[in-house]
CSV table of N, CA and C in Angstrom, one decimal:
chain,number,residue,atom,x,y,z
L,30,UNK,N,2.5,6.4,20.5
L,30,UNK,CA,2.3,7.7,21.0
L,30,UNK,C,3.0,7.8,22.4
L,31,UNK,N,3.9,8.5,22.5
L,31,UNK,CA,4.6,9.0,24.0
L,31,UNK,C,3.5,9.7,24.5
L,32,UNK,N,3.5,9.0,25.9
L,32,UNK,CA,2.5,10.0,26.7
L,32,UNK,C,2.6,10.8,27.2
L,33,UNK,N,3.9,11.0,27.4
L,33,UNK,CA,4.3,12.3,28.0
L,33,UNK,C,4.6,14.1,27.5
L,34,UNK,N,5.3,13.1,26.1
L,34,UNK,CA,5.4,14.5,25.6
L,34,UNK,C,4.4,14.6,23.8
L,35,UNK,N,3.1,13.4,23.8
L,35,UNK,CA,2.3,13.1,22.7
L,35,UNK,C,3.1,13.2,21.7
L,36,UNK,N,4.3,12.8,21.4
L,36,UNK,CA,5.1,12.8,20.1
L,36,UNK,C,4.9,11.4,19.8
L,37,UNK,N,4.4,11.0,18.5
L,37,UNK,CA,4.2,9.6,17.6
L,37,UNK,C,6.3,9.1,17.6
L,38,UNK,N,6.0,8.0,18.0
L,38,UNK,CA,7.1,7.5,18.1
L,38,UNK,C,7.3,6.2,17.4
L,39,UNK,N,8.0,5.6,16.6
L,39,UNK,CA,8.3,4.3,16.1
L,39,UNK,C,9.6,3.3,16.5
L,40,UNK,N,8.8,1.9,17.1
L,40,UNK,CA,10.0,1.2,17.9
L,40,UNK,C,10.5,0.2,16.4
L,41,UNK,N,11.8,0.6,15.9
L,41,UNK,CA,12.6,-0.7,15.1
L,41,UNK,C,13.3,-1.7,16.1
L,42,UNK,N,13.1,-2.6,15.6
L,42,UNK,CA,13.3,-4.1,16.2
L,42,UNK,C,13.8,-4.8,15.7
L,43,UNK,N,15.0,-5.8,15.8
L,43,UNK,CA,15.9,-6.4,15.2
L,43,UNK,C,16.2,-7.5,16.5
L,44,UNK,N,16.6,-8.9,15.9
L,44,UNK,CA,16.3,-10.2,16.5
L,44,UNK,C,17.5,-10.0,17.4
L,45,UNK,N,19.0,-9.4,17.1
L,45,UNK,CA,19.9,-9.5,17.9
L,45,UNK,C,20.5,-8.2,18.6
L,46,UNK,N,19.2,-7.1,18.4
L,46,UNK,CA,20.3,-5.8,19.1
L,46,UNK,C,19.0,-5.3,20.1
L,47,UNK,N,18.8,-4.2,20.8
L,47,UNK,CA,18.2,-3.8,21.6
L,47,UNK,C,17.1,-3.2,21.0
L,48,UNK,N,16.2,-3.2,21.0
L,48,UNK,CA,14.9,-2.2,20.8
L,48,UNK,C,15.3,-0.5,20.4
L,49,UNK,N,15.7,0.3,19.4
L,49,UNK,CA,15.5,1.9,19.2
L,49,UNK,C,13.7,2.4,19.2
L,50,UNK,N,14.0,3.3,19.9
L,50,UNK,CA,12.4,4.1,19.5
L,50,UNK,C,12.6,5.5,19.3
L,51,UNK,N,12.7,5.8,18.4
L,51,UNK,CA,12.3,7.1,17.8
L,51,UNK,C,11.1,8.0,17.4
L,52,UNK,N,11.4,9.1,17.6
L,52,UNK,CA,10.2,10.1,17.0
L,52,UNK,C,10.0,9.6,15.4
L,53,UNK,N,8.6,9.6,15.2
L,53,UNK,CA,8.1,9.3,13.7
L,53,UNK,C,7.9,10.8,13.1
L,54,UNK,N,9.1,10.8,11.8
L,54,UNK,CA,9.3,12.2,11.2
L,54,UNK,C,8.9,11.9,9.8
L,55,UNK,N,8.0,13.0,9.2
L,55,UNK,CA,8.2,12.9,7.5
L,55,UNK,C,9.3,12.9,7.1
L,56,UNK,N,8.8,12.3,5.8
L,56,UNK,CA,10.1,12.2,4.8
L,56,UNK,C,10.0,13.4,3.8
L,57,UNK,N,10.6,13.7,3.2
L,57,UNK,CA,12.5,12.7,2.6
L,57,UNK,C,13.4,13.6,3.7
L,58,UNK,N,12.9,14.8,4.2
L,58,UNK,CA,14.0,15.4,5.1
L,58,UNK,C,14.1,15.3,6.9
L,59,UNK,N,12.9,14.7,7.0
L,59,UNK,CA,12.8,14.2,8.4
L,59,UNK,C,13.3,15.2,9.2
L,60,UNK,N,12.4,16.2,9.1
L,60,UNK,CA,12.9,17.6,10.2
L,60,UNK,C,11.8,17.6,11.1
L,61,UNK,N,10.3,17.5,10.3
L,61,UNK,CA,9.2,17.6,11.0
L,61,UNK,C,8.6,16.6,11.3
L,62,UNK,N,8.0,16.3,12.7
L,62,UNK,CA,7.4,14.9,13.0
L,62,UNK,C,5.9,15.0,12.4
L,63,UNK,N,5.3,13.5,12.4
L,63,UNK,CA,4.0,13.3,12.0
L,63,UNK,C,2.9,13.6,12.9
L,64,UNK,N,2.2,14.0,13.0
L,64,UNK,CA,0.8,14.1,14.3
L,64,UNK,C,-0.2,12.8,13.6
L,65,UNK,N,-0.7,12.4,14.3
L,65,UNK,CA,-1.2,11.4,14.7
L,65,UNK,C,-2.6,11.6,12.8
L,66,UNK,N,-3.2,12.9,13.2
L,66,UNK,CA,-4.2,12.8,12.1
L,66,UNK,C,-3.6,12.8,10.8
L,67,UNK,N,-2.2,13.0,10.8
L,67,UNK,CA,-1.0,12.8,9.3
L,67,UNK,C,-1.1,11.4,9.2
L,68,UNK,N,-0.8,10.7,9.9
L,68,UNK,CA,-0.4,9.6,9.6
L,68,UNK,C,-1.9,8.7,9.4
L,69,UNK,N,-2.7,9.2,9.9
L,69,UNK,CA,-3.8,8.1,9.3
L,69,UNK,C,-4.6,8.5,8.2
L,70,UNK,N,-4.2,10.2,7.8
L,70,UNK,CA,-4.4,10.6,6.8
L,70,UNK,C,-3.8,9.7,5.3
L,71,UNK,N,-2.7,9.9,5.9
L,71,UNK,CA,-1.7,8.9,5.1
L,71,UNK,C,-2.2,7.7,4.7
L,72,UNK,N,-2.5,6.8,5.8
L,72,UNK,CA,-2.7,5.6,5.3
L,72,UNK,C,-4.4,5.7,4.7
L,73,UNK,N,-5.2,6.2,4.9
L,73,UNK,CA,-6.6,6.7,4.3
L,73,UNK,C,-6.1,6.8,2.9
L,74,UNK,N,-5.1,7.6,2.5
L,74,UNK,CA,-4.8,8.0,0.8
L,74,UNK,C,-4.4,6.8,0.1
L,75,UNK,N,-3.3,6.4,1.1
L,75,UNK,CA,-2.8,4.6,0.6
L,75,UNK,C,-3.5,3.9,0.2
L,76,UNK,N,-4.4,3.4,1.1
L,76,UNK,CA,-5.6,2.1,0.8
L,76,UNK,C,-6.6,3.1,-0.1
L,77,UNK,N,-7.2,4.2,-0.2
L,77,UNK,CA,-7.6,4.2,-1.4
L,77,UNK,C,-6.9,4.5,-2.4
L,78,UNK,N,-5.9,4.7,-2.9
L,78,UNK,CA,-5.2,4.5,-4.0
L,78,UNK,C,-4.9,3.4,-4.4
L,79,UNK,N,-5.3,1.8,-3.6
L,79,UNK,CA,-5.3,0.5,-4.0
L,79,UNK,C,-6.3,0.4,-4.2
L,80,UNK,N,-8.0,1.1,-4.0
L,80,UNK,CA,-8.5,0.7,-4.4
L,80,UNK,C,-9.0,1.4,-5.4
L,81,UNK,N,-8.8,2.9,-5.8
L,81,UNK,CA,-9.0,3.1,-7.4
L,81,UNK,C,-7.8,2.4,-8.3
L,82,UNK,N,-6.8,1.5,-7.7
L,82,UNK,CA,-5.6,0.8,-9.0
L,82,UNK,C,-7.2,-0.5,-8.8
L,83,UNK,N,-7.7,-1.4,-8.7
L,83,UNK,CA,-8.7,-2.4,-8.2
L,83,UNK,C,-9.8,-1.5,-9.5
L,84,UNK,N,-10.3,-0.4,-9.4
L,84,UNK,CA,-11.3,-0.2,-10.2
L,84,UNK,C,-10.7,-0.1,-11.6
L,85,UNK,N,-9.5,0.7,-11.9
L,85,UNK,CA,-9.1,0.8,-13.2
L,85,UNK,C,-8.7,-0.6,-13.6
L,86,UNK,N,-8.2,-1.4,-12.9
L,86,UNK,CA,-8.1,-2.8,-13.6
L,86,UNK,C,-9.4,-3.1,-13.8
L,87,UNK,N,-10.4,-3.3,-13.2
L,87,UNK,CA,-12.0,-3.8,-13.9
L,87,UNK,C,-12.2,-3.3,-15.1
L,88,UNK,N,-11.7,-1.7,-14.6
L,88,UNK,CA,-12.1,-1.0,-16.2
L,88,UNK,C,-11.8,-1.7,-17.7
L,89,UNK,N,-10.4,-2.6,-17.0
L,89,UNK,CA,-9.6,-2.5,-18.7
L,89,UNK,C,-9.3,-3.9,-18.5
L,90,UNK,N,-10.3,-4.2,-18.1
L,90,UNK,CA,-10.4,-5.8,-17.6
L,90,UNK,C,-9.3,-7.1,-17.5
L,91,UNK,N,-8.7,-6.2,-16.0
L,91,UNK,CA,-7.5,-7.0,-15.8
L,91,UNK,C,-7.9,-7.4,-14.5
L,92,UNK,N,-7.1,-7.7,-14.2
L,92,UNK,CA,-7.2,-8.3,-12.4
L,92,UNK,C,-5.6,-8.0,-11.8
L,93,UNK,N,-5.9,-7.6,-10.5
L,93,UNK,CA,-4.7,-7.2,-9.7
L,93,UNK,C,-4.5,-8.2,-8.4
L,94,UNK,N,-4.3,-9.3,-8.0
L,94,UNK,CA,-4.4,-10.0,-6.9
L,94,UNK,C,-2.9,-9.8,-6.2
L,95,UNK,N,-3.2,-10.0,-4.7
L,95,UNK,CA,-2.3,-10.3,-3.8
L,95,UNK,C,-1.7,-11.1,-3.2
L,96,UNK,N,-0.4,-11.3,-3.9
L,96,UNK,CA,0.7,-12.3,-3.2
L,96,UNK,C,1.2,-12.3,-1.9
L,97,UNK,N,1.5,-11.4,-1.0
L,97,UNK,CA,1.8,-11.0,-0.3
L,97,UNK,C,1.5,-11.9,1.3
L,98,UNK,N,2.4,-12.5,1.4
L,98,UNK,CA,2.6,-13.4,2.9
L,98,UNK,C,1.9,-12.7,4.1
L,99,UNK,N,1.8,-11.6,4.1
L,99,UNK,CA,1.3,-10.6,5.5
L,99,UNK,C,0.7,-9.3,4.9
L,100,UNK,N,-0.5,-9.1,4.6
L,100,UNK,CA,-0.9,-7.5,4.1
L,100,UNK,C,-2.1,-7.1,4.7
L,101,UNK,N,-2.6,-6.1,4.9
L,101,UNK,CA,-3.6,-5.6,5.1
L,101,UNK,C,-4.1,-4.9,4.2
L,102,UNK,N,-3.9,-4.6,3.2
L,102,UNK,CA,-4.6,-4.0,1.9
L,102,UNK,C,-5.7,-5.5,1.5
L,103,UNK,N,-7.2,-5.2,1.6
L,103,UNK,CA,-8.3,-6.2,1.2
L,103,UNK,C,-8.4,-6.2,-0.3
L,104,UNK,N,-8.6,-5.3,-0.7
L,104,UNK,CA,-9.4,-4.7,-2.0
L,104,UNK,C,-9.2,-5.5,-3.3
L,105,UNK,N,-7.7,-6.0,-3.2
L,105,UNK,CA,-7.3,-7.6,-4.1
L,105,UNK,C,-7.8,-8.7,-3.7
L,106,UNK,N,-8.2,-9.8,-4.5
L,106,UNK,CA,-8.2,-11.0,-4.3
L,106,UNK,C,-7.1,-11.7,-4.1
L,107,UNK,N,-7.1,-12.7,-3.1
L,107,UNK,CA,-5.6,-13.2,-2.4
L,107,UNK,C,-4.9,-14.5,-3.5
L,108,UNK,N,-4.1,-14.6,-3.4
L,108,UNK,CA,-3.4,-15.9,-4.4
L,108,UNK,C,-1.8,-16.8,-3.4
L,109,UNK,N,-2.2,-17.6,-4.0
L,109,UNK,CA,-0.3,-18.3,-3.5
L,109,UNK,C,0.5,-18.1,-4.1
L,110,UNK,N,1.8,-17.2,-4.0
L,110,UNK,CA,2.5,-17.5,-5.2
L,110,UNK,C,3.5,-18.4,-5.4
């Protein structure tokens, strides 16, 4: 969040060039930026949408676990792959 002008901003980072920080804009046309309650709106829909995919696999008695080196989605059980 810029404090100045409260616009949500995202810093990309790359090991050999300088730091960019840009305004965080929706997609797919990136005209309009995100406010802060969009974006955790957002991620609220995400994580439960992994966890109704978690109940419909119970349902039909599968299992969905997580491979994933770095995640923050809980709702799977973790695995090595």
């Amino acid at each position: 969040m810029n404090q100045f002008n409260n616009q949500l901003e995202i810093c990309f980072r790359h090991f050999n060039k300088e730091d960019q920080v840009e305004p965080l804009m929706k997609n797919p046309s990136k005209l309009k930026p995100f406010t802060m309650l969009e974006l955790m709106q957002t991620t609220v829909d995400t994580l439960m949408g992994h966890e109704l995919n978690r109940q419909f696999a119970e349902l039909k008695d599968c299992e969905i676990k997580n491979g994933s080196s770095y995640s923050l989605i809980d709702v799977y059980e973790r695995c090595q792959l």
